[in-house]
Amino acid sequence: MGVFLQTALFPGCEESDARAAVEAAAQNPAFQINLKACRYVRSYEGVQVLIEGDCLGFDTLAKALSDFSENPVMLLYVYDGDYWGYDFYAGREEDHFSARPDALG
C-alpha cells in the first residue's frame, strides 16, 4: 500500500461541528478513521480536516460528513500521486471527479 492522503473541507463551518461530524462518521467501521491522528485547521473560510486512517470512503464518506455536519463538504483524496479526485456534497452529490475512475474499484 502506498501513500494515501484525504482531506475534507467544511466551508463556513465551525471546528466543533466539523469535529463532531468526523467523530460521528468514525463510528462506521467501514471508514476506519483514526480520530487521534486527524488534524483540524480553522480559517476564515471554514475548517479543513486531514483525515487519517485506512478509509477509502470517497463519496460515501463525503456524504456522511455533509449529513452529520449539515454543511457542504468537499472530500479531496490522493493515492500514490497518480490517483486523485474529489467528491462534493451539500445534502446531495453536487460534483465528483476522479483522475482514474477505473482504479481502486
Coordinates of C-alpha atoms in Angstrom, one line a residue:
M1 CA 0.0 0.0 0.0
G2 CA 1.3 3.4 -0.9
V3 CA 0.8 7.0 0.4
F4 CA -2.8 8.0 0.8
L5 CA -3.9 11.5 1.8
Q6 CA -7.5 12.5 2.4
T7 CA -8.8 15.9 3.5
A8 CA -12.2 17.3 4.0
L9 CA -13.2 20.9 3.5
F10 CA -16.1 22.3 5.5
P11 CA -16.7 25.8 4.1
G12 CA -18.5 28.2 6.6
C13 CA -18.4 25.5 9.3
E14 CA -17.3 25.8 12.9
E15 CA -14.5 23.5 14.0
S16 CA -16.7 21.9 16.7
D17 CA -19.3 20.9 14.1
A18 CA -16.6 19.5 11.7
R19 CA -15.0 17.6 14.6
A20 CA -18.4 16.2 15.6
A21 CA -19.1 15.1 12.0
V22 CA -15.8 13.3 11.7
E23 CA -16.3 11.6 15.1
A24 CA -19.8 10.5 14.0
A25 CA -18.5 9.2 10.7
A26 CA -15.8 7.3 12.5
Q27 CA -18.5 5.2 14.2
N28 CA -19.0 3.5 10.9
P29 CA -16.3 0.8 10.8
A30 CA -16.2 0.9 7.0
F31 CA -14.3 4.2 7.1
Q32 CA -11.6 3.1 9.6
I33 CA -10.8 6.6 10.7
N34 CA -8.1 7.1 13.3
L35 CA -9.5 10.0 15.3
K36 CA -6.3 10.6 17.3
A37 CA -4.3 11.2 14.1
C38 CA -6.9 13.6 12.4
R39 CA -5.8 17.2 12.2
Y40 CA -8.1 20.3 12.2
V41 CA -7.3 23.7 10.8
R42 CA -9.7 26.6 11.1
S43 CA -9.5 29.6 8.7
Y44 CA -11.8 32.5 7.8
E45 CA -13.4 30.3 5.1
G46 CA -14.2 27.3 7.3
V47 CA -12.4 24.2 8.5
Q48 CA -10.0 21.7 6.8
V49 CA -9.6 18.2 8.3
L50 CA -6.7 15.9 7.4
I51 CA -8.4 12.5 7.9
E52 CA -6.1 9.7 8.9
G53 CA -6.9 6.0 8.6
D54 CA -7.5 3.4 6.0
C55 CA -10.7 4.9 4.9
L56 CA -11.3 4.7 1.2
G57 CA -14.8 6.1 1.6
F58 CA -14.7 8.7 -1.1
D59 CA -18.3 9.6 -2.0
T60 CA -19.8 7.7 0.9
L61 CA -17.6 9.5 3.4
A62 CA -18.2 12.9 1.8
K63 CA -22.0 12.2 2.1
A64 CA -21.7 11.1 5.7
L65 CA -19.7 14.2 6.7
S66 CA -22.1 16.5 4.9
D67 CA -25.1 14.8 6.5
F68 CA -23.6 14.8 10.0
S69 CA -22.4 18.4 9.8
E70 CA -25.5 19.7 7.9
N71 CA -22.9 21.6 5.9
P72 CA -21.4 21.3 2.4
V73 CA -18.3 19.1 2.4
M74 CA -15.6 18.6 -0.3
L75 CA -13.5 15.5 0.2
L76 CA -10.2 15.5 -1.7
Y77 CA -8.0 12.5 -2.0
V78 CA -4.6 11.5 -3.4
Y79 CA -3.3 7.9 -3.6
D80 CA 0.3 7.5 -4.6
G81 CA 0.2 10.7 -6.7
D82 CA -1.4 9.0 -9.7
Y83 CA -4.9 8.6 -8.4
W84 CA -6.7 11.6 -7.1
G85 CA -10.1 13.2 -7.1
Y86 CA -12.8 14.8 -5.0
D87 CA -16.5 14.4 -4.0
F88 CA -18.6 17.4 -3.1
Y89 CA -21.8 17.0 -1.2
A90 CA -24.3 19.6 0.1
G91 CA -27.2 17.5 1.2
R92 CA -26.8 15.6 -2.1
E93 CA -24.0 15.0 -4.6
E94 CA -23.1 18.3 -6.2
D95 CA -19.9 17.3 -8.0
H96 CA -17.5 14.4 -8.4
F97 CA -14.1 13.9 -10.2
S98 CA -11.7 11.0 -10.4
A99 CA -8.5 11.1 -12.4
R100 CA -8.8 7.3 -12.9
P101 CA -12.4 6.2 -12.4
D102 CA -11.5 2.6 -13.2
A103 CA -8.9 2.4 -10.4
L104 CA -9.4 1.1 -6.9
G105 CA -12.9 -0.1 -7.6

